[in-house]
mmCIF file with all atom_site columns, C-alpha atoms in Angstrom:
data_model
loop_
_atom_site.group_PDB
_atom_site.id
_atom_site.type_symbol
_atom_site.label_atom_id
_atom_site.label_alt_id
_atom_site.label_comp_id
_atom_site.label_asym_id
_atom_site.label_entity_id
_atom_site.label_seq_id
_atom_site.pdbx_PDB_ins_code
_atom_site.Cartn_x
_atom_site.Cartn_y
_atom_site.Cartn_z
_atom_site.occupancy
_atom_site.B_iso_or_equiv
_atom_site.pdbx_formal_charge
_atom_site.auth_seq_id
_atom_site.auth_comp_id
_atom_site.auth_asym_id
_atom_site.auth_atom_id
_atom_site.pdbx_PDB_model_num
ATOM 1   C CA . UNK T 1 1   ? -28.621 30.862 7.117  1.00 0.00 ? 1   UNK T CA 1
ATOM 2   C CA . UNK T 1 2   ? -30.847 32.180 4.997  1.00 0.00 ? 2   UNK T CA 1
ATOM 3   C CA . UNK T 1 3   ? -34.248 30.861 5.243  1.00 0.00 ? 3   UNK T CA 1
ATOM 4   C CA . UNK T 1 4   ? -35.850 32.106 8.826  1.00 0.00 ? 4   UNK T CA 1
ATOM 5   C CA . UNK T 1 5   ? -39.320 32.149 9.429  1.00 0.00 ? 5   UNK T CA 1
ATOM 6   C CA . UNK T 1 6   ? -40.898 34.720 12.200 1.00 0.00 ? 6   UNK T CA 1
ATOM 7   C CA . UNK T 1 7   ? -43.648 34.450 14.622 1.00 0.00 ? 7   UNK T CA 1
ATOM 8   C CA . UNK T 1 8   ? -46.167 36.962 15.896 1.00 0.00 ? 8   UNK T CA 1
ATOM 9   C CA . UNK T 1 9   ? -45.648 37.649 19.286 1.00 0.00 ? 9   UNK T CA 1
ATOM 10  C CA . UNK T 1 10  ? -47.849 40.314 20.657 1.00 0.00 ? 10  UNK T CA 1
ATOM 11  C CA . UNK T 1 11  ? -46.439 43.327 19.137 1.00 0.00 ? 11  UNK T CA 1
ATOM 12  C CA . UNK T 1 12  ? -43.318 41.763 17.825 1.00 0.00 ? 12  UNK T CA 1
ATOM 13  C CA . UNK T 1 13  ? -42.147 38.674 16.888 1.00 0.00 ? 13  UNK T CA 1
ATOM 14  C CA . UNK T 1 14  ? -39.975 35.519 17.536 1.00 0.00 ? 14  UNK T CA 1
ATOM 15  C CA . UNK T 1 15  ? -38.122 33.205 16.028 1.00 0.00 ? 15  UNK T CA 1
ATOM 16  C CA . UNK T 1 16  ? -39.703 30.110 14.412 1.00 0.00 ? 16  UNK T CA 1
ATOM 17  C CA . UNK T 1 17  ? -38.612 26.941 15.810 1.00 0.00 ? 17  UNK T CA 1
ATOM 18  C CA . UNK T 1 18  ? -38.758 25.173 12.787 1.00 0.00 ? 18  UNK T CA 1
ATOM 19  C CA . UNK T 1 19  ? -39.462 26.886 8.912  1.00 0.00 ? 19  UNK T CA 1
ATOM 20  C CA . UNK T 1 20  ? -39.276 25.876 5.745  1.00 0.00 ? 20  UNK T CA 1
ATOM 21  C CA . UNK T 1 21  ? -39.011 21.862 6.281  1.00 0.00 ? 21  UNK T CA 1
ATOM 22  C CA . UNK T 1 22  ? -40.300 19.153 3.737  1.00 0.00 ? 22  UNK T CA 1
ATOM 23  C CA . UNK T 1 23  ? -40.013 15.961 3.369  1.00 0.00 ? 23  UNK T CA 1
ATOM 24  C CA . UNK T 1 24  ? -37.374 14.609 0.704  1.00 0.00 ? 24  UNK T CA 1
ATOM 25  C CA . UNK T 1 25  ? -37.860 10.875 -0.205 1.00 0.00 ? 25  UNK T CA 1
ATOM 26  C CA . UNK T 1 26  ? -34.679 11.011 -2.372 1.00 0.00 ? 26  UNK T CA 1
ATOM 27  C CA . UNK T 1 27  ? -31.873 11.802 -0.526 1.00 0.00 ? 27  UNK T CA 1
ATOM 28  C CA . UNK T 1 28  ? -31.047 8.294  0.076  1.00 0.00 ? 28  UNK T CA 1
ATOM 29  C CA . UNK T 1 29  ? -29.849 9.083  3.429  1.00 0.00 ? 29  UNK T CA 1
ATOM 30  C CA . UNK T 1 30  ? -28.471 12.193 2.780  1.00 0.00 ? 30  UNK T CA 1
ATOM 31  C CA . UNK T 1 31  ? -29.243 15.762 4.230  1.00 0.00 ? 31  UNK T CA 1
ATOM 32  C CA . UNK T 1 32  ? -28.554 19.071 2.700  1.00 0.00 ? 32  UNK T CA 1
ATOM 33  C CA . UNK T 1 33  ? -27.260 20.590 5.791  1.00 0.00 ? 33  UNK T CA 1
ATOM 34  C CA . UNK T 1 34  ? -25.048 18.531 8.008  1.00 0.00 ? 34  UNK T CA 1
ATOM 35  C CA . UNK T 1 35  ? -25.700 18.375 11.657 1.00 0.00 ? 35  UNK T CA 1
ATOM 36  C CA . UNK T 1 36  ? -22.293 18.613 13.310 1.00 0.00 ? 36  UNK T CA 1
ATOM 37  C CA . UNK T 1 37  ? -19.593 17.774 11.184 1.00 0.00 ? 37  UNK T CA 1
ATOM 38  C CA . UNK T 1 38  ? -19.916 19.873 8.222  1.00 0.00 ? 38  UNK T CA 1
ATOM 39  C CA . UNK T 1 39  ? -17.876 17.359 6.075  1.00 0.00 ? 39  UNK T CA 1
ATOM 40  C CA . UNK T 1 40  ? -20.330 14.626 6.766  1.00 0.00 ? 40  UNK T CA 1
ATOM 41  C CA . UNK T 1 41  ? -24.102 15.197 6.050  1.00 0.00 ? 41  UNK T CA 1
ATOM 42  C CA . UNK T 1 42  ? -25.656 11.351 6.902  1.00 0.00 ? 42  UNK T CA 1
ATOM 43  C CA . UNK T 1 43  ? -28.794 11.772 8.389  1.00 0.00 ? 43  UNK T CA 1
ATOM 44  C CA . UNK T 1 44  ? -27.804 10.042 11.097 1.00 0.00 ? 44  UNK T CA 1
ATOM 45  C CA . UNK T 1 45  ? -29.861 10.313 14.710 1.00 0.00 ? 45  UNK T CA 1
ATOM 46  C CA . UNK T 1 46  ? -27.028 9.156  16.952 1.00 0.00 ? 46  UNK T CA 1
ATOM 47  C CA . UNK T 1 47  ? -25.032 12.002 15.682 1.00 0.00 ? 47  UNK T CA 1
ATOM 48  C CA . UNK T 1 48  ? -28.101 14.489 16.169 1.00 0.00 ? 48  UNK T CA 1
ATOM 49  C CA . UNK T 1 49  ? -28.974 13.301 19.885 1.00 0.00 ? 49  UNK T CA 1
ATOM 50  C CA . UNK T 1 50  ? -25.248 13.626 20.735 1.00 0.00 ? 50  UNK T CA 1
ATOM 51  C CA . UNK T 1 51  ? -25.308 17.105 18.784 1.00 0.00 ? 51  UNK T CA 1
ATOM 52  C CA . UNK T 1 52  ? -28.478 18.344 20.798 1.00 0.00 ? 52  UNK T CA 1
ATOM 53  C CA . UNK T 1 53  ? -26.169 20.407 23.689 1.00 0.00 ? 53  UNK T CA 1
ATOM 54  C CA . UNK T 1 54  ? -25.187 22.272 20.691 1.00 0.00 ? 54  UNK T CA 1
ATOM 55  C CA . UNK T 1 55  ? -28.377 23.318 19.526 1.00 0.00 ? 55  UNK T CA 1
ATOM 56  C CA . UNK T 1 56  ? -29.502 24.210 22.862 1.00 0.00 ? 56  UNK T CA 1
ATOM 57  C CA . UNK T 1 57  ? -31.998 21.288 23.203 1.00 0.00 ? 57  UNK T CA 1
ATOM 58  C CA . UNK T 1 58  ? -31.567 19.803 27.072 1.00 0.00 ? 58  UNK T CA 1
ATOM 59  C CA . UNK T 1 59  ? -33.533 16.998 26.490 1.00 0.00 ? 59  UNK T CA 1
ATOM 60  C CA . UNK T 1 60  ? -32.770 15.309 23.274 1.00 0.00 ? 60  UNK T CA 1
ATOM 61  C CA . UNK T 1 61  ? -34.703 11.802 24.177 1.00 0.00 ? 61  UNK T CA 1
ATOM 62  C CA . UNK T 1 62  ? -38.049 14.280 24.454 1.00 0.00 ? 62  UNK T CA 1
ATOM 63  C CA . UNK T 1 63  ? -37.636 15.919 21.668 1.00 0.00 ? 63  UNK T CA 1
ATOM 64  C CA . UNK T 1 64  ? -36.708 12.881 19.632 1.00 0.00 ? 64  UNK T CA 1
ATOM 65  C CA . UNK T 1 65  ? -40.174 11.472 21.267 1.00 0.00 ? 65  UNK T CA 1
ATOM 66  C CA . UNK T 1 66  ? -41.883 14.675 20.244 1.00 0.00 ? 66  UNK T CA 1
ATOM 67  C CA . UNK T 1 67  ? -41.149 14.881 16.874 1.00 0.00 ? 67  UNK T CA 1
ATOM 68  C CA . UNK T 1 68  ? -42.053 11.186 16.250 1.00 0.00 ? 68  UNK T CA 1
ATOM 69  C CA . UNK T 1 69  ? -45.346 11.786 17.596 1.00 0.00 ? 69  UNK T CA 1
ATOM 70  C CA . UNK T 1 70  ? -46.105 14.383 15.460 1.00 0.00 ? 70  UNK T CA 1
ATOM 71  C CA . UNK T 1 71  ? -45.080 12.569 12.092 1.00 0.00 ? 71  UNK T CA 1
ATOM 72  C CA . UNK T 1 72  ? -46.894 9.112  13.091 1.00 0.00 ? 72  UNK T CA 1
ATOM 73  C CA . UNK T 1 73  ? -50.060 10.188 11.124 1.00 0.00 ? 73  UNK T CA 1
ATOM 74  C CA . UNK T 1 74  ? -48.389 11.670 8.483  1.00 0.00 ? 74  UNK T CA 1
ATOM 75  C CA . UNK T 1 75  ? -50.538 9.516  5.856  1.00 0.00 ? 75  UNK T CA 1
ATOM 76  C CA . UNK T 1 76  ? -53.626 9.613  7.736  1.00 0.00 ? 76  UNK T CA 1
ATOM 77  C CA . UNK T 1 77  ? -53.210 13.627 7.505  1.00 0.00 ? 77  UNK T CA 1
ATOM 78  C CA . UNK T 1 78  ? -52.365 13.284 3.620  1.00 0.00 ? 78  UNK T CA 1
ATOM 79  C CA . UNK T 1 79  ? -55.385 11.553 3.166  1.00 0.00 ? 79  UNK T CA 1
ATOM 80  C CA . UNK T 1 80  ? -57.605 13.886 5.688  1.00 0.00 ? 80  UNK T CA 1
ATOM 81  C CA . UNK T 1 81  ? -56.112 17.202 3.235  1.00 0.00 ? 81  UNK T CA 1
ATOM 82  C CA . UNK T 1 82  ? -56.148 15.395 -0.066 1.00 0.00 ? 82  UNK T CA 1
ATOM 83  C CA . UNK T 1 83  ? -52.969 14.514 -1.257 1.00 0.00 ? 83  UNK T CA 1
ATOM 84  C CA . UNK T 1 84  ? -53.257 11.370 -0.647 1.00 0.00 ? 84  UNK T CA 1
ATOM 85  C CA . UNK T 1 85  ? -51.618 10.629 -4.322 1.00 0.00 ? 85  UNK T CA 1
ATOM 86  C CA . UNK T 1 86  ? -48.078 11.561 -3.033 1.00 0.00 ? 86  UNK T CA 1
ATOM 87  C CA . UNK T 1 87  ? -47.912 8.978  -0.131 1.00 0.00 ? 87  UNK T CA 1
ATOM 88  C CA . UNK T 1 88  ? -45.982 6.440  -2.112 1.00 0.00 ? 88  UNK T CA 1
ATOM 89  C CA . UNK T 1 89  ? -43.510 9.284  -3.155 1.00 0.00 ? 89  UNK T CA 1
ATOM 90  C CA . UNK T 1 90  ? -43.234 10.120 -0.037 1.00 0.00 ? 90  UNK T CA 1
ATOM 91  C CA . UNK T 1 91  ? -42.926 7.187  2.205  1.00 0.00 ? 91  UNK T CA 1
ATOM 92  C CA . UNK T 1 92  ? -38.987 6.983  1.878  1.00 0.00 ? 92  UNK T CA 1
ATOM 93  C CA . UNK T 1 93  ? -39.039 10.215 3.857  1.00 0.00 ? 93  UNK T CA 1
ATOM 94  C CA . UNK T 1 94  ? -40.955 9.182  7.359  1.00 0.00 ? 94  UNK T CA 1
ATOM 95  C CA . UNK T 1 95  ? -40.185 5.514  7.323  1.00 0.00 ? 95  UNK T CA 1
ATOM 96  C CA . UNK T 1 96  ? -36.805 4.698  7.188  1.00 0.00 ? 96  UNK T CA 1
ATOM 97  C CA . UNK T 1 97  ? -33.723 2.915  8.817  1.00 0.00 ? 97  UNK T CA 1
ATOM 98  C CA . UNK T 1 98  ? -33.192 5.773  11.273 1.00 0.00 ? 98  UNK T CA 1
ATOM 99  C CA . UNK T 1 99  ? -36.901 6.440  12.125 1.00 0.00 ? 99  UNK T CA 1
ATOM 100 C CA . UNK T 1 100 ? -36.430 2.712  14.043 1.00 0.00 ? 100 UNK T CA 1
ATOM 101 C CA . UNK T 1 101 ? -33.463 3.687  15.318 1.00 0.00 ? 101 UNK T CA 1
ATOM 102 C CA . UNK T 1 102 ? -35.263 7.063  16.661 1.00 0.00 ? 102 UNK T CA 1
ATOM 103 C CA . UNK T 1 103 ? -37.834 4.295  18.434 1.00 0.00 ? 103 UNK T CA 1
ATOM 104 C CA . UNK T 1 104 ? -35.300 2.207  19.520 1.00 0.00 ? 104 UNK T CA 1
ATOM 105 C CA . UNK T 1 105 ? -33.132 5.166  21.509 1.00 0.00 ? 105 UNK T CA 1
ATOM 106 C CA . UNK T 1 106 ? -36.580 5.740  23.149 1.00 0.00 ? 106 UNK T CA 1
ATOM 107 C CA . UNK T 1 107 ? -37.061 2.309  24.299 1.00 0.00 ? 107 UNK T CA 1
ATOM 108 C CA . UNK T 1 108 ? -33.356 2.304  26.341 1.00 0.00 ? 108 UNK T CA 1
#
């Protein structure tokens, strides 16, 4: 890996739990790093939740829940800092096939 991104922690530091992440409309479904099998790099959220042991994350439904909380307001938070202009670029990247299958996992 080579991007890593540290926290202050008192006099040291920790991990980040997440660095260097951006959206990317036009990947058509594609990711850049693949998530379990390295030979197959779908972005594909039944593959991540059954990947979670692997990363260490117990609760994969919470997370799932977690994240999707925190990118609801994605274009009310473009418009709040002003860039506002790339929210039709961007769409493609927070609402997508998978993003309802994310909600429908949570509703089972």
């Amino acid at each position: 890996m080579c991007n890593h991104g540290f926290l202050r922690d008192g006099p040291g530091g920790t991990l980040s739990p997440a660095f260097d992440i951006n959206p990317a409309p036009d990947t058509a479904g594609r990711m850049s790093t693949a998530i379990a099998d390295p030979h197959d790099r779908r972005a594909d959220i039944d593959v991540l939740v059954n990947a979670a042991p692997y990363y260490r994350i117990a609760d994969p439904h919470s997370e799932l829940a977690r994240q999707l909380e925190a990118t609801e307001m994605w274009t009310t938070l473009a418009e709040r800092y002003e860039v506002a202009r790339e929210i039709d670029r961007l769409h493609p990247a927070f609402d997508h096939p998978q993003g309802t299958r994310a909600e429908e996992l949570l509703r089972t």
